[in-house]
XYZ file of C-alpha atoms in Angstrom:
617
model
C 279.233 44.269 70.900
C 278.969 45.598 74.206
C 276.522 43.642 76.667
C 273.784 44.388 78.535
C 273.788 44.227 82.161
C 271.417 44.589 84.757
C 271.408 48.288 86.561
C 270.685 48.088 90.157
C 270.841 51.824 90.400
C 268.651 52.524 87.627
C 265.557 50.851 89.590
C 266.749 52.564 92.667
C 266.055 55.620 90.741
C 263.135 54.672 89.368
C 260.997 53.558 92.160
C 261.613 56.642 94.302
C 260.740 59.320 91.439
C 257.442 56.996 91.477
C 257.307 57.125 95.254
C 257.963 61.165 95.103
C 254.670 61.609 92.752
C 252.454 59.193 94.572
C 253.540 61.782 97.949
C 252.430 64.865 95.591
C 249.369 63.813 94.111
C 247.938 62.725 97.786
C 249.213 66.259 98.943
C 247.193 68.241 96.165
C 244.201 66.274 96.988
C 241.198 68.649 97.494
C 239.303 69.039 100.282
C 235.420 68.298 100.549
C 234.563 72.355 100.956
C 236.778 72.485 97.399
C 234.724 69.994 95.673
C 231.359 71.323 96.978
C 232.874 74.993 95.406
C 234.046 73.317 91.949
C 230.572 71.823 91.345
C 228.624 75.152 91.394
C 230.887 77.061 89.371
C 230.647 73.823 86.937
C 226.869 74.336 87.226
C 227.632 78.055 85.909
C 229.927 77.628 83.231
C 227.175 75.115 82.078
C 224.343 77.529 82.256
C 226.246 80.085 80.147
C 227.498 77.349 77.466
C 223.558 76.539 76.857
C 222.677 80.557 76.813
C 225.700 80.932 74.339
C 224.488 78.046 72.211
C 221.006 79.460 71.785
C 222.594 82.703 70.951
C 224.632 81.049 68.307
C 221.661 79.216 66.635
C 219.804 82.406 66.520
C 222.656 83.595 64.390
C 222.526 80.989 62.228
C 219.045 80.312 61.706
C 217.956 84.111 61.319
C 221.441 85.100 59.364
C 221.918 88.911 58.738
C 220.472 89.944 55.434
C 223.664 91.668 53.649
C 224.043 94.119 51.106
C 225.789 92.922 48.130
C 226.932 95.872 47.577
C 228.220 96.635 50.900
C 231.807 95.117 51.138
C 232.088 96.320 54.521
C 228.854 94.671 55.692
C 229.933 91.949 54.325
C 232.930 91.545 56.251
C 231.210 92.473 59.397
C 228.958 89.395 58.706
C 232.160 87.100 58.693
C 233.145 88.589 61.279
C 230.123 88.242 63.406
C 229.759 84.476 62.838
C 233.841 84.193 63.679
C 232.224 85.631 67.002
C 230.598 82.091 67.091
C 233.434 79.789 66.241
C 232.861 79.744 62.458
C 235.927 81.827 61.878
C 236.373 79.823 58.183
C 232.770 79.987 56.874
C 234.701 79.516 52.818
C 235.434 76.116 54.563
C 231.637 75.058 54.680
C 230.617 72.578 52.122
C 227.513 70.750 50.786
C 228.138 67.266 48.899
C 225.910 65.913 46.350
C 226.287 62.477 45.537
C 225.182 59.671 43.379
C 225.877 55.997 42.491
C 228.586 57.500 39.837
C 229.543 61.024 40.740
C 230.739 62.594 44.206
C 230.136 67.150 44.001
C 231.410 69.156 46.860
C 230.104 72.740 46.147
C 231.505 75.731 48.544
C 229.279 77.622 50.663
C 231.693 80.641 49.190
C 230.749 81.379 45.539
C 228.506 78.866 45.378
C 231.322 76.989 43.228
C 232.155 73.286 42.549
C 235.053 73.174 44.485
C 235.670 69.204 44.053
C 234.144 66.534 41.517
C 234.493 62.857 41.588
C 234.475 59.945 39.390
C 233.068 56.919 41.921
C 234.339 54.603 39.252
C 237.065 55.028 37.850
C 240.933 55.352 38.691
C 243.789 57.112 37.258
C 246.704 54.889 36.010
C 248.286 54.404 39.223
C 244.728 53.681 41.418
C 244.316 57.566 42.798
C 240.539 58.420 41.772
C 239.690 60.514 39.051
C 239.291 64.053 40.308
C 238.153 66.819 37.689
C 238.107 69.614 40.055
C 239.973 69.038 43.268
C 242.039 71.657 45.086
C 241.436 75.193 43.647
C 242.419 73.718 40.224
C 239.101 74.926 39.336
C 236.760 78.150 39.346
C 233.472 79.363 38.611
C 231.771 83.162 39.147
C 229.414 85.915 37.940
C 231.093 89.207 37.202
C 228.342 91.959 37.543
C 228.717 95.691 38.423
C 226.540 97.344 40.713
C 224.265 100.499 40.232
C 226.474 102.418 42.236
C 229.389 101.743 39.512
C 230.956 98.933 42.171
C 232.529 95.158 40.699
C 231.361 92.421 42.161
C 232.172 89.026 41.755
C 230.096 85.989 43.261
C 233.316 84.091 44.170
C 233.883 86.412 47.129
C 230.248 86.011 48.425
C 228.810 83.668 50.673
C 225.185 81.594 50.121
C 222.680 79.942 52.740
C 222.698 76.310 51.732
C 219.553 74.788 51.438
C 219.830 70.712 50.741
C 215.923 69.305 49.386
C 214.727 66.336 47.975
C 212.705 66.132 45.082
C 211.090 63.159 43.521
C 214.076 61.309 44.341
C 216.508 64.100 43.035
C 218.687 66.024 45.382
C 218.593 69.858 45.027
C 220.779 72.052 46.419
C 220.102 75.984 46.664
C 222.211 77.982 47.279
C 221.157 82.065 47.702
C 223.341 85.624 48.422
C 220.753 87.615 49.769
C 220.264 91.144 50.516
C 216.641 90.316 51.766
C 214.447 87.531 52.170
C 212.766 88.590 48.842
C 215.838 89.561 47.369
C 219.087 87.222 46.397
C 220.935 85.688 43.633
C 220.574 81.932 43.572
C 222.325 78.890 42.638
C 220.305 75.867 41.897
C 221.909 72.189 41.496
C 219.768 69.088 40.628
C 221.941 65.655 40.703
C 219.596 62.816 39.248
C 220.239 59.199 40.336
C 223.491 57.370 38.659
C 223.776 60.359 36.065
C 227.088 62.196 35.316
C 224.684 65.119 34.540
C 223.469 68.036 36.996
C 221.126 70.519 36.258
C 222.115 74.143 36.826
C 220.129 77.629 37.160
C 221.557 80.706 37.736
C 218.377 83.322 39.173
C 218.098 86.774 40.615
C 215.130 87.678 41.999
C 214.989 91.232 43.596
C 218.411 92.740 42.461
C 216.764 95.131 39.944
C 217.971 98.108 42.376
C 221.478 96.477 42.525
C 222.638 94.484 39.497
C 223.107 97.270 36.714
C 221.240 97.831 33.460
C 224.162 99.118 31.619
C 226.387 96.409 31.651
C 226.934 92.850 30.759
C 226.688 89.730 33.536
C 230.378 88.007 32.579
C 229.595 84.231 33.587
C 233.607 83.237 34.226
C 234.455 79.439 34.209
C 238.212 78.639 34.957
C 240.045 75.067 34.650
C 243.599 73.478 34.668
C 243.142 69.978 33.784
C 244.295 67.312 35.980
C 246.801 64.316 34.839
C 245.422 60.965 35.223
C 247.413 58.747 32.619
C 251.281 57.382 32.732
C 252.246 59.696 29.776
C 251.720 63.297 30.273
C 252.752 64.400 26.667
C 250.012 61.086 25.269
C 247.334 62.027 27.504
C 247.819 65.769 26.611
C 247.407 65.163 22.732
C 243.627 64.177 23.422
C 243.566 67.035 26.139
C 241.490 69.898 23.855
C 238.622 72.354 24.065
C 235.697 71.786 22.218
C 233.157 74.006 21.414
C 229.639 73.653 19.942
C 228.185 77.511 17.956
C 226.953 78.883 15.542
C 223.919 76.336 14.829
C 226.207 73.167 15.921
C 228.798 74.189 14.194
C 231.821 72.120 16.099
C 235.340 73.756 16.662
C 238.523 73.026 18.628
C 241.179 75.367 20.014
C 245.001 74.041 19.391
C 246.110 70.782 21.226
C 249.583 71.735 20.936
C 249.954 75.585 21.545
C 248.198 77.830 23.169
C 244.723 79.520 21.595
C 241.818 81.778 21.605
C 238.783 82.244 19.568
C 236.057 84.661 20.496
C 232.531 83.250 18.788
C 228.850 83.139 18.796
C 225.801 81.684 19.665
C 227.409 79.033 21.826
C 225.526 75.848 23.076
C 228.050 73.967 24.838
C 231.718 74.211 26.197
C 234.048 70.849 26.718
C 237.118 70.658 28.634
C 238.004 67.094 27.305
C 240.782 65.762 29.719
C 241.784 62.883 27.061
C 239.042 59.962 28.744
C 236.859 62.654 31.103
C 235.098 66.046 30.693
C 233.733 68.654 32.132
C 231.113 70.370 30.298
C 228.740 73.523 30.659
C 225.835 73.464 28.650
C 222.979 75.755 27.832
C 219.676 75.321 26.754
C 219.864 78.496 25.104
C 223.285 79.445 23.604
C 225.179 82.032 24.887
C 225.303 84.986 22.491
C 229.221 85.273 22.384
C 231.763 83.739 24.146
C 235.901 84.391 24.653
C 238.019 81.077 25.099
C 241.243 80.230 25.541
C 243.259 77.589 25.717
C 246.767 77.172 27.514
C 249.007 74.582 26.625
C 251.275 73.604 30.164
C 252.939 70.775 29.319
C 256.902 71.277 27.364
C 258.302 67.746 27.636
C 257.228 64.310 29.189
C 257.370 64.408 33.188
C 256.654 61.524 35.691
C 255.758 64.021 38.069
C 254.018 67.012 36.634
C 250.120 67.175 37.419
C 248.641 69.079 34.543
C 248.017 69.438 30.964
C 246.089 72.604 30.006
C 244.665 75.486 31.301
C 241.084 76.319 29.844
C 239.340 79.898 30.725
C 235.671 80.764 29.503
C 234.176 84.468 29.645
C 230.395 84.359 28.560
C 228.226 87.409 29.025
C 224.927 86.710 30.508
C 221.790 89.116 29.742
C 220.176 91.014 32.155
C 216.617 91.707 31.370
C 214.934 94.415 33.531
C 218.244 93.986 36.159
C 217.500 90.125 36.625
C 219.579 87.136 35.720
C 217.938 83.689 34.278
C 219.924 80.830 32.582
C 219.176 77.344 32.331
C 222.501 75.218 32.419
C 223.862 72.319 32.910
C 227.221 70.405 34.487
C 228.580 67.188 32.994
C 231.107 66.027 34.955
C 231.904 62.160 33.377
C 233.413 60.164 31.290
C 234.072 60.666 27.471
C 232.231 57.827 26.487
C 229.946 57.412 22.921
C 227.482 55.254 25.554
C 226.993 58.176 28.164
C 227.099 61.055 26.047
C 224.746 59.860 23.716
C 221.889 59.701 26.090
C 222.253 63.575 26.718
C 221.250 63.443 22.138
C 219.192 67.103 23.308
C 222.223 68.824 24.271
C 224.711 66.815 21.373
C 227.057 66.345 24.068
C 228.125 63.192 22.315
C 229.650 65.209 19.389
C 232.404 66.500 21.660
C 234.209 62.953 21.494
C 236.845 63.491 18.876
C 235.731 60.672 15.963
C 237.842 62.444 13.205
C 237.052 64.313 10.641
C 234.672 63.920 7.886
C 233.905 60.251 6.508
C 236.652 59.272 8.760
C 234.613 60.146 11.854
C 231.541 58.716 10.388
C 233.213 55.378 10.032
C 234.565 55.597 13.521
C 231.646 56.600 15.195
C 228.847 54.599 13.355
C 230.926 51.938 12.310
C 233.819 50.747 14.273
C 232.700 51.830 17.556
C 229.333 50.027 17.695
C 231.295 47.004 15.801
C 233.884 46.601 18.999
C 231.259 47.088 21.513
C 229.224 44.369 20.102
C 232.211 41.799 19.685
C 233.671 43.187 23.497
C 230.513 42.184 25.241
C 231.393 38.454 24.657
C 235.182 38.109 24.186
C 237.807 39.710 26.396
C 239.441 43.304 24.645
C 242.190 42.026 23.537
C 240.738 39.105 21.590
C 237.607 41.350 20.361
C 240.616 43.886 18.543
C 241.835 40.413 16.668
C 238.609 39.264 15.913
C 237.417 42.482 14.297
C 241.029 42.614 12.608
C 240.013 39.480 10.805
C 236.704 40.607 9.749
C 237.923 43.861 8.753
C 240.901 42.240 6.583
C 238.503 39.816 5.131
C 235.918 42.382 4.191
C 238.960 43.913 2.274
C 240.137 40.440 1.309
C 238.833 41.451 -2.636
C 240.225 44.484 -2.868
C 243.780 42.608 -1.955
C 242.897 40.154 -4.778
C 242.371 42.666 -6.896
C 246.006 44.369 -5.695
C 247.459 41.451 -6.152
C 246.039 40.984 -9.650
C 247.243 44.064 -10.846
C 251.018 42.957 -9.419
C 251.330 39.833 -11.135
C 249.876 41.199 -14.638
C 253.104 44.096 -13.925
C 254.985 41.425 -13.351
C 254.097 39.619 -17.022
C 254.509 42.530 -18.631
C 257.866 43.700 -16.986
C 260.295 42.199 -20.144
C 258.472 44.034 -22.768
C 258.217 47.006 -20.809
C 262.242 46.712 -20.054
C 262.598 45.822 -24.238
C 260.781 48.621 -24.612
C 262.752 50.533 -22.144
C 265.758 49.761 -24.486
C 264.425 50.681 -27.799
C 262.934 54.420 -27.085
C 265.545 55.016 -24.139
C 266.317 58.204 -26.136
C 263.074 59.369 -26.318
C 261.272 59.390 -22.615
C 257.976 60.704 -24.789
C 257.785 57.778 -27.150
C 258.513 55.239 -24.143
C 255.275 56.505 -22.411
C 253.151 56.720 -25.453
C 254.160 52.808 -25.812
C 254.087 51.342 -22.380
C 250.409 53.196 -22.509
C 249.341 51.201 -25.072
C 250.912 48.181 -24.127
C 248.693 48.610 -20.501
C 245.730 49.413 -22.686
C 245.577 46.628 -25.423
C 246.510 43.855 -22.544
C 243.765 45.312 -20.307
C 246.266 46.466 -17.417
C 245.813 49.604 -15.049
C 248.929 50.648 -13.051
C 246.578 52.774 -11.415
C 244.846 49.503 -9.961
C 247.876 48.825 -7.674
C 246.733 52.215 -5.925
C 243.376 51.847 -5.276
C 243.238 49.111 -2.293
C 245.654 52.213 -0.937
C 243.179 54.670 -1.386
C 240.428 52.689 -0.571
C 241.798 51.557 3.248
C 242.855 55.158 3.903
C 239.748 56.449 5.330
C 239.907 52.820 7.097
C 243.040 53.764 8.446
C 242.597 57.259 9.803
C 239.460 56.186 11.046
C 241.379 53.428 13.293
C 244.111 55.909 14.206
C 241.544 57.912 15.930
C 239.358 54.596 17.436
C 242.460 53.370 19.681
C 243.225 56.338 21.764
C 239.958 57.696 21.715
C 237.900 54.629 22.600
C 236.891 54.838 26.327
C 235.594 51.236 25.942
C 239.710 50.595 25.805
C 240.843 52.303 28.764
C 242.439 50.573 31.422
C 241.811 47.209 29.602
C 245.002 44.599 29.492
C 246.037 41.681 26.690
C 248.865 40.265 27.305
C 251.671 42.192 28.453
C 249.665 45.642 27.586
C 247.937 47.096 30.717
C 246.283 49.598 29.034
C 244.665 49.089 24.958
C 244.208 52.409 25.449
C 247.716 54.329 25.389
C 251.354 52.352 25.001
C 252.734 48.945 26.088
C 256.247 49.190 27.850
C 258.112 46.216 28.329
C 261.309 48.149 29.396
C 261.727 51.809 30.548
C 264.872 53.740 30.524
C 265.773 55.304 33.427
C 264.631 58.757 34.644
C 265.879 61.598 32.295
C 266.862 59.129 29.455
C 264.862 59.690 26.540
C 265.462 58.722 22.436
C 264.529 61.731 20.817
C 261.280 60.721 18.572
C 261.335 57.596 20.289
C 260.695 58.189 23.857
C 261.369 57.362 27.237
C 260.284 53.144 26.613
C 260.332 50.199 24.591
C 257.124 49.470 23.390
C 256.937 45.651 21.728
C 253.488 46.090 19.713
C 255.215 49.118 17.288
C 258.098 46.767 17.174
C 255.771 43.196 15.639
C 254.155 45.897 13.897
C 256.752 46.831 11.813
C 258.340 43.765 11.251
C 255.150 42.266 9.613
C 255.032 45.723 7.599
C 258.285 45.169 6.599
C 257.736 41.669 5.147
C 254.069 43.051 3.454
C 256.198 45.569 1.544
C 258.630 42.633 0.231
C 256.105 41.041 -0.782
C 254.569 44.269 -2.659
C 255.850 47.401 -3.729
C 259.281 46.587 -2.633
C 260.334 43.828 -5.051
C 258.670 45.367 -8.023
C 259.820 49.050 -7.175
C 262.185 50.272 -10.155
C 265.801 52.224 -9.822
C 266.891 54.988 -12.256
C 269.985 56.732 -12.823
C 269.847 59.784 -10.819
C 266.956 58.833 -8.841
C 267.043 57.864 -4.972
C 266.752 54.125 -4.170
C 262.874 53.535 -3.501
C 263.677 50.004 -2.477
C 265.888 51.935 0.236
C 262.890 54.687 1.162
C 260.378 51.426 1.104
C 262.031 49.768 3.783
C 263.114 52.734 5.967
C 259.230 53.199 6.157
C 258.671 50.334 8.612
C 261.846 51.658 11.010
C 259.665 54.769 10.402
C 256.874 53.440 11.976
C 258.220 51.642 14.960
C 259.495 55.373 16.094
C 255.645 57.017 14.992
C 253.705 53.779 16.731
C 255.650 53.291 20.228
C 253.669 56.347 21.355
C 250.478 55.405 20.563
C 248.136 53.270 21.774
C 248.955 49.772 21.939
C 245.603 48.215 20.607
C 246.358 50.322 17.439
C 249.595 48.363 17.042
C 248.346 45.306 18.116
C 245.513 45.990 14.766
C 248.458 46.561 12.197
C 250.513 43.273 13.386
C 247.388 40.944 13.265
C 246.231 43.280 10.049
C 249.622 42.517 7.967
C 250.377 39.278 9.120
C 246.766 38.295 7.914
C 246.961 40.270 4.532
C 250.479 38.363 4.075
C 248.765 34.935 4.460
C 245.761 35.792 2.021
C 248.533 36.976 -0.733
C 250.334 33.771 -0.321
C 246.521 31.624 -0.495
C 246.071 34.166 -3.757
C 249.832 33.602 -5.170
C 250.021 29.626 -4.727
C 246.485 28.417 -5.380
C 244.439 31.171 -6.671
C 246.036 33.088 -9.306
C 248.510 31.566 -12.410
C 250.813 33.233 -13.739
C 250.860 31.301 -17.551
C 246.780 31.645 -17.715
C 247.509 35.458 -16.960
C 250.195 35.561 -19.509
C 247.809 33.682 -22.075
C 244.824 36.246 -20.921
C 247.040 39.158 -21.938
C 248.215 37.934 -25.037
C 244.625 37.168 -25.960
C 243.438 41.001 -24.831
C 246.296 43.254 -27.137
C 244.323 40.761 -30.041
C 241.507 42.132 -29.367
C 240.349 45.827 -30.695
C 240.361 47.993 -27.426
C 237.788 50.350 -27.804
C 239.073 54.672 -26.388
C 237.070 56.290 -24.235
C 237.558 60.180 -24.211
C 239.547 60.439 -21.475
C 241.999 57.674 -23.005
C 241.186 59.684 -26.637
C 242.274 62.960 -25.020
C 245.353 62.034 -23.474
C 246.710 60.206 -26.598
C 245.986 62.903 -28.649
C 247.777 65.285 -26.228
C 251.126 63.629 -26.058
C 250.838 63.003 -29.839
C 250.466 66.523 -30.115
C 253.419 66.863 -27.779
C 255.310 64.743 -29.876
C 254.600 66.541 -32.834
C 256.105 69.934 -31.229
C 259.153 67.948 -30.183
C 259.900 66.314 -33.920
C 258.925 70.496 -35.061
């Protein structure tokens, strides 16, 4: 390593460059007469900075009225105020904030140009923006009397910023006169995600033409906010309310379009947050579409789907009047169900049928209550318990039916042996062998049947819960959407499977695995010719750890703690409950008794008698 040595020269050079701009400066000073000549043309510029500032005040306290229909005037203006130094007037903004929700809105179309969630973040601590650089926009399509298309994006409003028994108000107006504009009303209430909205012409009867429709055009590409792109997408949907609250969806996986009628409300659900327009009176018809963006997971890509929304407005004697409303917010059953006038709430996707109505009135109040005193995680196990032991005699019952199949299985097989020629005569004997000892092979079905609803009801709960988001247990960060406890590198992905390891899906199977043992599996029979179901029952758990390691982790976290509890009550059932010789005795005692047909019984002996009798024929 070369050293460092001290450079005599270097200072040498130094100090007389310094000692050569000391020499200028004192040259260049000015003279007395120079400074006296300075100060009064200082005193000028001064006088002319204060006549141009009252000059530019004028303009912008008395600005130009402007003929709408006039694109040329309209331009002029713009150009006129550039005159002034506002050579970007699309640039000029009015925010309306709350406790929970930040609104930008554009002096330029009078559009929401950025909305805020104060609360919340995305899943790596950005906030949540719904509308945030020109992903969104919003307009009136109208032609003019003189056969000219305008649209309201292009124009600029006068901002006018009130307060109003504690609610701010922001009008905004296009005018062509002082009597004579299009307006823009917004009313944010205190700590609400909702903002009132009126669209009013007053004046335009001479411009805004008779003959055809007002197109109210409302434009969105959803913004990513969670780890998963193709996850948060699934929940990513439009949902519509017509047609008497009729509710419809367009296609979460492809892209749509419906035109309908009589429409109250439109939601752009981004999977946990939602932007809404909703009218007091429904729109009479409405186009929407729905584009799907996203092909394949990505780390990096920043949207899901693009949502467009054409509603005609009426025009009644060349006026505009609608009553609207923005909901920019969360997804939540809490929130949206204080806005019951407008039904807002039904836009959360609770499932379909009884399976919503268990999610929605059941489950969902059911975890809130047990979340406000235990932590997330725990309050999933706890209601896992109750849940299992609510069900706890249906399993009995399950398990019942098993160990009577199981008494019965060496006559069935003798009997197996004796008509093994004659499939017809096997069935009409194994029939009444379940009849006269009082056993249903159905009964093994209906705990099945019974916890299906159950179990589409919880498949929709996990994802969809917003109480869930964002909440941790153990070494899940988020209840909400999938635990990883190793990720594969960048471009690596199991087809089915995914880019991670999730370790819920994997417990989750494992105890579904041993629950089938203990069930269906040992008791399941093999035929000649027929696949192995033993094989099919276990492949189903292998099955599940690929379905479940995209979902949301509380959901897997429900079906480990669900098994591994219905395991332990079949064991309590199998070693102290149930015994095997008093069920034997019990359905030895039964097939002595007479056992009474009803018709259906009646009717379907008679028909495979009668079946038999064509056979023997």
């Amino acid at each position: 390593m070369e050293e460092k040595k001290f450079d005599v020269n270097s200072i040498i050079g130094f100090v007389l460059i310094f000692g050569i701009l000391i020499f200028m400066f004192y040259q260049n000073q000015p003279t007395p007469e120079e400074v006296e000549a300075e100060k009064a043309k200082q005193e000028q510029i001064d006088v002319k900075k204060v006549d141009e500032n009252a000059e530019t005040e004028t303009v912008i306290n008395q600005v130009p009225q402007l003929d709408l229909r006039d694109s040329t005037a309209v331009a002029n203006y713009q150009g006129k105020l550039g005159a002034f130094g506002f050579t970007k007037p699309s640039n000029a903004t009015t925010i309306l904030e709350n406790e929970v929700l930040l609104l930008e809105i554009s002096n330029k179309g009078g559009q929401i140009v950025e909305a805020k969630m104060k609360n919340f973040v995305t899943y790596d601590s950005i906030p949540v923006y719904l509308v945030k650089d020109g992903n969104a926009s919003f307009g009136l399509d109208f032609s003019t009397s003189d056969n000219r298309v305008l649209n309201t994006q292009d124009l600029y409003f006068e901002p006018t910023l009130t307060n109003s028994n504690g609610n701010q108000v922001l009008s905004l107006k296009a005018k062509t006169a002082n009597n004579q504009y299009l307006e823009y009303r917004y009313e944010m209430k205190p700590n609400d995600y909702l903002v009132d909205f009126t669209i009013k012409s007053k004046g335009l009867d001479n411009v805004i033409s008779d003959n055809k429709p007002v197109k109210l055009d409302w434009k969105l590409k959803a913004i990513r906010h969670s780890k998963s792109i193709q996850y948060e997408n699934r929940y990513t949907r439009l949902t519509y309310n017509h047609e008497d609250d009729k509710l419809s969806k367009l296609s979460e996986g492809s892209d749509d379009e419906e035109t309908e009628e009589n429409i109250k409300w439109i939601s752009y659900r981004q999977h946990f947050f939602s932007s809404i327009l909703a009218a007091d009176e429904p729109f009479k018809s409405g186009q929407l579409t729905s584009v799907n963006l996203v092909e394949e997971e990505s780390r990096t890509f920043g949207f899901t789907k693009e949502y467009a929304s054409a509603l005609p407005l009426e025009v009644e004697a060349g006026e505009i009047s609608k009553d609207l409303h923005w909901y920019f917010g969360p997804t939540d059953v809490e929130i949206l169900t204080q806005y019951e006038d407008l039904g807002l709430v039904d836009s959360i996707p609770f499932g379909w049928g009884i399976f919503g109505w268990i999610n929605r009135y059941v489950f969902t109040p059911f975890y809130s209550l047990i979340s406000t005193y235990f932590p997330y995680g725990i309050a999933i196990v706890i209601m896992t318990i109750l849940v299992r032991l609510a069900m706890s005699p249906v399993t009995y019952k399950s398990y019942l039916s098993q160990a009577k199949m199981k008494v019965l299985k060496p006559e069935i097989t003798e009997m197996g042996e004796k008509f093994k020629d004659n499939a017809m005569k096997k069935q009409q004997e194994t029939m009444k062998l379940y009849g006269k000892a009082g056993v249903s092979p159905m009964s093994g079905c209906i705990p099945a049947v019974i916890q299906m609803p159950i179990f589409y009801a919880l498949f929709m709960f996990f994802p969809t819960s917003f109480a869930l988001r964002q909440k941790s247990f153990l070494w899940a960060d988020d209840l909400s959407s999938f635990d990883t406890i190793y990720q594969f590198p960048e471009g690596f992905s199991i087809p089915f499977y995914g880019d991670h390891v999730s370790l819920f899906p994997i417990l989750a199977s494992i105890a579904i695995f041993f629950y089938m043992m203990m069930t269906t599996g040992q008791n399941m029979p093999t035929q000649p010719g027929m696949p192995n179901m033993k094989f099919i029952m276990y492949l189903m758990p292998f099955m599940m750890l690929f379905f479940f390691n995209n979902y949301a982790s509380g959901l897997s976290l429900y079906y480990f703690v669900s098994n591994m509890i219905t395991i332990g009550i079949m064991l309590i059932i199998k070693n102290f409950i149930l015994d095997n010789d008093k069920i034997h005795a019990q359905i030895q005692e039964n097939k002595k008794k007479p056992k009474k047909e009803n018709k259906f019984q009646k009717k379907m002996r008679e028909m495979m008698e009668q079946a038999e009798s064509n056979k023997k024929k």
